[in-house]
Amino acid sequence: MNNIRELLLKKLNEQFSSAIESLNNFRDETTIIIKKEYLISVCTFLRDDTELAFDSLRDVTAVDYSGFLQNQPPHDHDISVPEKIQQQLDTRFQIVYNVYSMKNNFRIRLKVKLNEDEKIATVSTVWKSANWYEREVYDMFGITFDGHPDMRRMYLPEEFQFHPLRKEFPLMGIPGSLPLPKH
């Protein structure tokens, strides 16, 4: 497995060295943060390269980091967040793509940082499975994917104004915002 990781990193550094913001290997998992403008070209390369063959997008999700660094729990000791971590959390959202190579039995995690009200290109042109995953992210976080063939809500009604997985959404919901079914 390490050979495929080394091959992946070598090829990405050759083709997209300016696209990579950071790279992390932890517990045999590889996470690569790439710049938003390179998303489609990196994903297309990962899919089309015959040695790497990342032919399966297994999941797309998002993480809302708003207030993450400001709301740390109190500690008895003075703990500071390393600058490397702070730089990774300098935007509100991170879009997370779990990509798998069946040929190599190897999985990577791609992340793209996104500010509030920014849009991101759809990867449904690269992997068709992104269609429903991106719709779910839109429904839950309000993140819009440019070029998506069917960008509409998946679980909640179109007229619902909120996105439940954003940090500002109350844990108990908004009373009266959504009529519940009667028994």
PDB file of C-alpha atoms in Angstrom:
ATOM      1  CA  MET A   1       0.000   0.000   0.000  1.00  0.00           C
ATOM      2  CA  ASN A   2       2.874   2.381   0.707  1.00  0.00           C
ATOM      3  CA  ASN A   3       4.053   1.958  -2.878  1.00  0.00           C
ATOM      4  CA  ILE A   4       0.784   3.300  -4.230  1.00  0.00           C
ATOM      5  CA  ARG A   5       0.910   6.206  -1.744  1.00  0.00           C
ATOM      6  CA  GLU A   6       4.426   7.068  -2.873  1.00  0.00           C
ATOM      7  CA  LEU A   7       3.399   6.789  -6.527  1.00  0.00           C
ATOM      8  CA  LEU A   8       0.365   8.994  -5.905  1.00  0.00           C
ATOM      9  CA  LEU A   9       2.393  11.690  -4.171  1.00  0.00           C
ATOM     10  CA  LYS A  10       5.112  11.576  -6.834  1.00  0.00           C
ATOM     11  CA  LYS A  11       2.588  11.975  -9.644  1.00  0.00           C
ATOM     12  CA  LEU A  12       0.630  14.721  -7.891  1.00  0.00           C
ATOM     13  CA  ASN A  13       3.820  16.649  -7.171  1.00  0.00           C
ATOM     14  CA  GLU A  14       4.865  16.336 -10.821  1.00  0.00           C
ATOM     15  CA  GLN A  15       1.488  17.338 -12.253  1.00  0.00           C
ATOM     16  CA  PHE A  16      -0.081  19.596  -9.620  1.00  0.00           C
ATOM     17  CA  SER A  17       2.563  20.869  -7.215  1.00  0.00           C
ATOM     18  CA  SER A  18       0.937  24.308  -7.111  1.00  0.00           C
ATOM     19  CA  ALA A  19      -2.497  22.798  -6.414  1.00  0.00           C
ATOM     20  CA  ILE A  20      -1.569  21.075  -3.150  1.00  0.00           C
ATOM     21  CA  GLU A  21      -2.004  23.154   0.010  1.00  0.00           C
ATOM     22  CA  SER A  22      -1.122  20.425   2.451  1.00  0.00           C
ATOM     23  CA  LEU A  23      -0.702  16.705   2.728  1.00  0.00           C
ATOM     24  CA  ASN A  24      -1.098  14.529   5.780  1.00  0.00           C
ATOM     25  CA  ASN A  25      -0.600  10.816   6.432  1.00  0.00           C
ATOM     26  CA  PHE A  26      -2.062   9.682   9.713  1.00  0.00           C
ATOM     27  CA  ARG A  27      -2.822   6.084  10.720  1.00  0.00           C
ATOM     28  CA  ASP A  28      -2.376   4.887   7.163  1.00  0.00           C
ATOM     29  CA  GLU A  29      -4.869   7.445   5.818  1.00  0.00           C
ATOM     30  CA  THR A  30      -3.826  10.050   3.280  1.00  0.00           C
ATOM     31  CA  THR A  31      -5.495  13.451   3.268  1.00  0.00           C
ATOM     32  CA  ILE A  32      -4.671  16.045   0.641  1.00  0.00           C
ATOM     33  CA  ILE A  33      -5.976  19.608   0.756  1.00  0.00           C
ATOM     34  CA  ILE A  34      -6.067  21.070  -2.741  1.00  0.00           C
ATOM     35  CA  LYS A  35      -6.865  24.541  -4.013  1.00  0.00           C
ATOM     36  CA  LYS A  36     -10.435  24.979  -5.188  1.00  0.00           C
ATOM     37  CA  GLU A  37      -9.523  26.019  -8.724  1.00  0.00           C
ATOM     38  CA  TYR A  38      -7.678  22.720  -9.322  1.00  0.00           C
ATOM     39  CA  LEU A  39     -10.444  20.416  -8.098  1.00  0.00           C
ATOM     40  CA  ILE A  40     -11.707  19.187 -11.473  1.00  0.00           C
ATOM     41  CA  SER A  41      -8.282  18.765 -13.057  1.00  0.00           C
ATOM     42  CA  VAL A  42      -6.909  16.856 -10.029  1.00  0.00           C
ATOM     43  CA  CYS A  43      -9.989  14.613  -9.819  1.00  0.00           C
ATOM     44  CA  THR A  44      -9.931  13.918 -13.552  1.00  0.00           C
ATOM     45  CA  PHE A  45      -6.233  13.048 -13.337  1.00  0.00           C
ATOM     46  CA  LEU A  46      -6.811  10.713 -10.379  1.00  0.00           C
ATOM     47  CA  ARG A  47      -9.584   8.914 -12.264  1.00  0.00           C
ATOM     48  CA  ASP A  48      -7.860   8.694 -15.663  1.00  0.00           C
ATOM     49  CA  ASP A  49      -4.323   7.783 -14.633  1.00  0.00           C
ATOM     50  CA  THR A  50      -4.095   4.054 -15.390  1.00  0.00           C
ATOM     51  CA  GLU A  51      -1.702   3.290 -12.529  1.00  0.00           C
ATOM     52  CA  LEU A  52      -3.640   5.203  -9.875  1.00  0.00           C
ATOM     53  CA  ALA A  53      -7.168   4.455 -11.205  1.00  0.00           C
ATOM     54  CA  PHE A  54      -9.224   6.235  -8.548  1.00  0.00           C
ATOM     55  CA  ASP A  55     -12.405   5.111 -10.227  1.00  0.00           C
ATOM     56  CA  SER A  56     -14.844   5.383  -7.349  1.00  0.00           C
ATOM     57  CA  LEU A  57     -16.074   8.400  -5.414  1.00  0.00           C
ATOM     58  CA  ARG A  58     -17.394   6.897  -2.189  1.00  0.00           C
ATOM     59  CA  ASP A  59     -18.681  10.006  -0.432  1.00  0.00           C
ATOM     60  CA  VAL A  60     -18.810  13.786  -0.448  1.00  0.00           C
ATOM     61  CA  THR A  61     -19.494  15.720   2.700  1.00  0.00           C
ATOM     62  CA  ALA A  62     -18.650  19.049   4.290  1.00  0.00           C
ATOM     63  CA  VAL A  63     -17.469  20.320   7.644  1.00  0.00           C
ATOM     64  CA  ASP A  64     -18.505  23.691   9.059  1.00  0.00           C
ATOM     65  CA  TYR A  65     -15.565  25.141  11.009  1.00  0.00           C
ATOM     66  CA  SER A  66     -17.158  28.470  11.892  1.00  0.00           C
ATOM     67  CA  GLY A  67     -16.145  29.428  15.405  1.00  0.00           C
ATOM     68  CA  PHE A  68     -14.026  26.308  15.812  1.00  0.00           C
ATOM     69  CA  LEU A  69     -10.892  28.104  16.970  1.00  0.00           C
ATOM     70  CA  GLN A  70     -12.822  30.626  19.068  1.00  0.00           C
ATOM     71  CA  ASN A  71     -14.910  28.084  21.024  1.00  0.00           C
ATOM     72  CA  GLN A  72     -12.323  25.732  22.439  1.00  0.00           C
ATOM     73  CA  PRO A  73     -13.185  24.126  25.760  1.00  0.00           C
ATOM     74  CA  PRO A  74     -11.445  25.568  28.814  1.00  0.00           C
ATOM     75  CA  HIS A  75      -8.338  23.735  29.968  1.00  0.00           C
ATOM     76  CA  ASP A  76      -6.256  23.884  33.107  1.00  0.00           C
ATOM     77  CA  HIS A  77      -3.217  24.298  30.914  1.00  0.00           C
ATOM     78  CA  ASP A  78      -2.574  26.918  28.318  1.00  0.00           C
ATOM     79  CA  ILE A  79      -2.977  25.022  25.048  1.00  0.00           C
ATOM     80  CA  SER A  80      -2.432  26.784  21.782  1.00  0.00           C
ATOM     81  CA  VAL A  81      -3.498  25.526  18.371  1.00  0.00           C
ATOM     82  CA  PRO A  82      -0.481  24.963  16.110  1.00  0.00           C
ATOM     83  CA  GLU A  83      -0.203  27.381  13.207  1.00  0.00           C
ATOM     84  CA  LYS A  84      -0.417  24.497  10.715  1.00  0.00           C
ATOM     85  CA  ILE A  85      -3.857  23.579  12.074  1.00  0.00           C
ATOM     86  CA  GLN A  86      -4.971  27.222  12.166  1.00  0.00           C
ATOM     87  CA  GLN A  87      -4.084  27.594   8.474  1.00  0.00           C
ATOM     88  CA  GLN A  88      -6.217  24.573   7.610  1.00  0.00           C
ATOM     89  CA  LEU A  89      -9.182  26.106   9.403  1.00  0.00           C
ATOM     90  CA  ASP A  90      -8.944  29.602   7.965  1.00  0.00           C
ATOM     91  CA  THR A  91     -12.127  29.143   5.935  1.00  0.00           C
ATOM     92  CA  ARG A  92     -15.626  28.323   7.092  1.00  0.00           C
ATOM     93  CA  PHE A  93     -16.117  25.077   5.191  1.00  0.00           C
ATOM     94  CA  GLN A  94     -14.109  22.149   3.970  1.00  0.00           C
ATOM     95  CA  ILE A  95     -15.595  19.911   1.305  1.00  0.00           C
ATOM     96  CA  VAL A  96     -14.393  16.335   1.791  1.00  0.00           C
ATOM     97  CA  TYR A  97     -14.177  13.810  -1.061  1.00  0.00           C
ATOM     98  CA  ASN A  98     -13.483  10.156  -0.215  1.00  0.00           C
ATOM     99  CA  VAL A  99     -12.002   8.595  -3.331  1.00  0.00           C
ATOM    100  CA  TYR A 100     -11.151   4.930  -3.809  1.00  0.00           C
ATOM    101  CA  SER A 101      -9.049   2.963  -6.260  1.00  0.00           C
ATOM    102  CA  MET A 102     -10.469  -0.546  -6.677  1.00  0.00           C
ATOM    103  CA  LYS A 103      -7.435  -1.584  -8.699  1.00  0.00           C
ATOM    104  CA  ASN A 104      -5.062  -0.721  -5.847  1.00  0.00           C
ATOM    105  CA  ASN A 105      -7.449  -1.144  -2.906  1.00  0.00           C
ATOM    106  CA  PHE A 106      -6.402   2.294  -1.743  1.00  0.00           C
ATOM    107  CA  ARG A 107      -8.415   5.216  -0.418  1.00  0.00           C
ATOM    108  CA  ILE A 108      -7.569   8.916  -0.144  1.00  0.00           C
ATOM    109  CA  ARG A 109      -9.374  11.917   1.235  1.00  0.00           C
ATOM    110  CA  LEU A 110      -9.363  15.121  -0.809  1.00  0.00           C
ATOM    111  CA  LYS A 111     -10.364  18.346   0.881  1.00  0.00           C
ATOM    112  CA  VAL A 112     -11.115  21.756  -0.561  1.00  0.00           C
ATOM    113  CA  LYS A 113     -11.439  24.853   1.609  1.00  0.00           C
ATOM    114  CA  LEU A 114     -14.381  27.127   0.913  1.00  0.00           C
ATOM    115  CA  ASN A 115     -15.490  30.465   2.328  1.00  0.00           C
ATOM    116  CA  GLU A 116     -19.070  31.386   3.079  1.00  0.00           C
ATOM    117  CA  ASP A 117     -21.089  32.203  -0.062  1.00  0.00           C
ATOM    118  CA  GLU A 118     -18.459  30.689  -2.365  1.00  0.00           C
ATOM    119  CA  LYS A 119     -19.480  28.063  -4.895  1.00  0.00           C
ATOM    120  CA  ILE A 120     -17.494  25.038  -5.966  1.00  0.00           C
ATOM    121  CA  ALA A 121     -17.459  23.103  -9.232  1.00  0.00           C
ATOM    122  CA  THR A 122     -19.351  19.835  -9.336  1.00  0.00           C
ATOM    123  CA  VAL A 123     -17.339  16.643  -9.666  1.00  0.00           C
ATOM    124  CA  SER A 124     -20.378  14.844 -11.068  1.00  0.00           C
ATOM    125  CA  THR A 125     -18.705  15.335 -14.451  1.00  0.00           C
ATOM    126  CA  VAL A 126     -15.829  13.166 -13.170  1.00  0.00           C
ATOM    127  CA  TRP A 127     -17.722  10.649 -11.016  1.00  0.00           C
ATOM    128  CA  LYS A 128     -21.471  10.315 -11.570  1.00  0.00           C
ATOM    129  CA  SER A 129     -21.952   9.197  -7.957  1.00  0.00           C
ATOM    130  CA  ALA A 130     -21.246  12.788  -6.883  1.00  0.00           C
ATOM    131  CA  ASN A 131     -24.702  13.796  -8.053  1.00  0.00           C
ATOM    132  CA  TRP A 132     -26.610  12.729  -4.950  1.00  0.00           C
ATOM    133  CA  TYR A 133     -23.747  13.373  -2.513  1.00  0.00           C
ATOM    134  CA  GLU A 134     -23.484  16.982  -3.657  1.00  0.00           C
ATOM    135  CA  ARG A 135     -27.242  17.416  -3.427  1.00  0.00           C
ATOM    136  CA  GLU A 136     -27.091  16.202   0.174  1.00  0.00           C
ATOM    137  CA  VAL A 137     -24.284  18.685   0.964  1.00  0.00           C
ATOM    138  CA  TYR A 138     -26.348  21.459  -0.624  1.00  0.00           C
ATOM    139  CA  ASP A 139     -29.393  20.499   1.431  1.00  0.00           C
ATOM    140  CA  MET A 140     -27.553  20.218   4.748  1.00  0.00           C
ATOM    141  CA  PHE A 141     -24.935  23.002   4.409  1.00  0.00           C
ATOM    142  CA  GLY A 142     -26.257  25.312   1.662  1.00  0.00           C
ATOM    143  CA  ILE A 143     -23.111  24.898  -0.433  1.00  0.00           C
ATOM    144  CA  THR A 144     -23.802  25.238  -4.152  1.00  0.00           C
ATOM    145  CA  PHE A 145     -21.998  23.128  -6.762  1.00  0.00           C
ATOM    146  CA  ASP A 146     -21.542  24.966 -10.070  1.00  0.00           C
ATOM    147  CA  GLY A 147     -22.560  22.933 -13.108  1.00  0.00           C
ATOM    148  CA  HIS A 148     -24.497  20.338 -11.096  1.00  0.00           C
ATOM    149  CA  PRO A 149     -27.209  18.773 -13.295  1.00  0.00           C
ATOM    150  CA  ASP A 150     -29.931  18.820 -10.608  1.00  0.00           C
ATOM    151  CA  MET A 151     -29.046  21.207  -7.756  1.00  0.00           C
ATOM    152  CA  ARG A 152     -32.091  20.995  -5.512  1.00  0.00           C
ATOM    153  CA  ARG A 153     -32.826  19.885  -2.001  1.00  0.00           C
ATOM    154  CA  MET A 154     -32.798  16.206  -1.229  1.00  0.00           C
ATOM    155  CA  TYR A 155     -34.490  15.767   2.157  1.00  0.00           C
ATOM    156  CA  LEU A 156     -36.092  19.078   3.053  1.00  0.00           C
ATOM    157  CA  PRO A 157     -38.754  21.042   1.158  1.00  0.00           C
ATOM    158  CA  GLU A 158     -37.466  23.600  -1.365  1.00  0.00           C
ATOM    159  CA  GLU A 159     -39.101  26.454   0.575  1.00  0.00           C
ATOM    160  CA  PHE A 160     -37.234  25.574   3.804  1.00  0.00           C
ATOM    161  CA  GLN A 161     -34.843  28.494   4.393  1.00  0.00           C
ATOM    162  CA  PHE A 162     -32.309  26.802   6.646  1.00  0.00           C
ATOM    163  CA  HIS A 163     -29.524  24.258   6.348  1.00  0.00           C
ATOM    164  CA  PRO A 164     -29.497  21.979   9.418  1.00  0.00           C
ATOM    165  CA  LEU A 165     -25.793  21.078   9.564  1.00  0.00           C
ATOM    166  CA  ARG A 166     -24.570  24.664   9.658  1.00  0.00           C
ATOM    167  CA  LYS A 167     -23.273  25.707  13.060  1.00  0.00           C
ATOM    168  CA  GLU A 168     -25.816  28.508  13.449  1.00  0.00           C
ATOM    169  CA  PHE A 169     -28.760  26.076  13.158  1.00  0.00           C
ATOM    170  CA  PRO A 170     -30.182  25.429  16.658  1.00  0.00           C
ATOM    171  CA  LEU A 171     -29.763  21.874  17.954  1.00  0.00           C
ATOM    172  CA  MET A 172     -33.476  21.591  18.732  1.00  0.00           C
ATOM    173  CA  GLY A 173     -34.523  23.009  15.369  1.00  0.00           C
ATOM    174  CA  ILE A 174     -36.551  26.125  14.717  1.00  0.00           C
ATOM    175  CA  PRO A 175     -40.068  25.791  16.142  1.00  0.00           C
ATOM    176  CA  GLY A 176     -42.715  26.199  13.471  1.00  0.00           C
ATOM    177  CA  SER A 177     -40.238  26.332  10.603  1.00  0.00           C
ATOM    178  CA  LEU A 178     -41.253  22.959   9.209  1.00  0.00           C
ATOM    179  CA  PRO A 179     -44.683  21.366   9.628  1.00  0.00           C
ATOM    180  CA  LEU A 180     -44.401  17.868  11.047  1.00  0.00           C
ATOM    181  CA  PRO A 181     -46.601  15.008   9.834  1.00  0.00           C
ATOM    182  CA  LYS A 182     -49.705  14.306  11.935  1.00  0.00           C
ATOM    183  CA  HIS A 183     -50.198  10.881  13.549  1.00  0.00           C
TER     184      HIS A 183
END
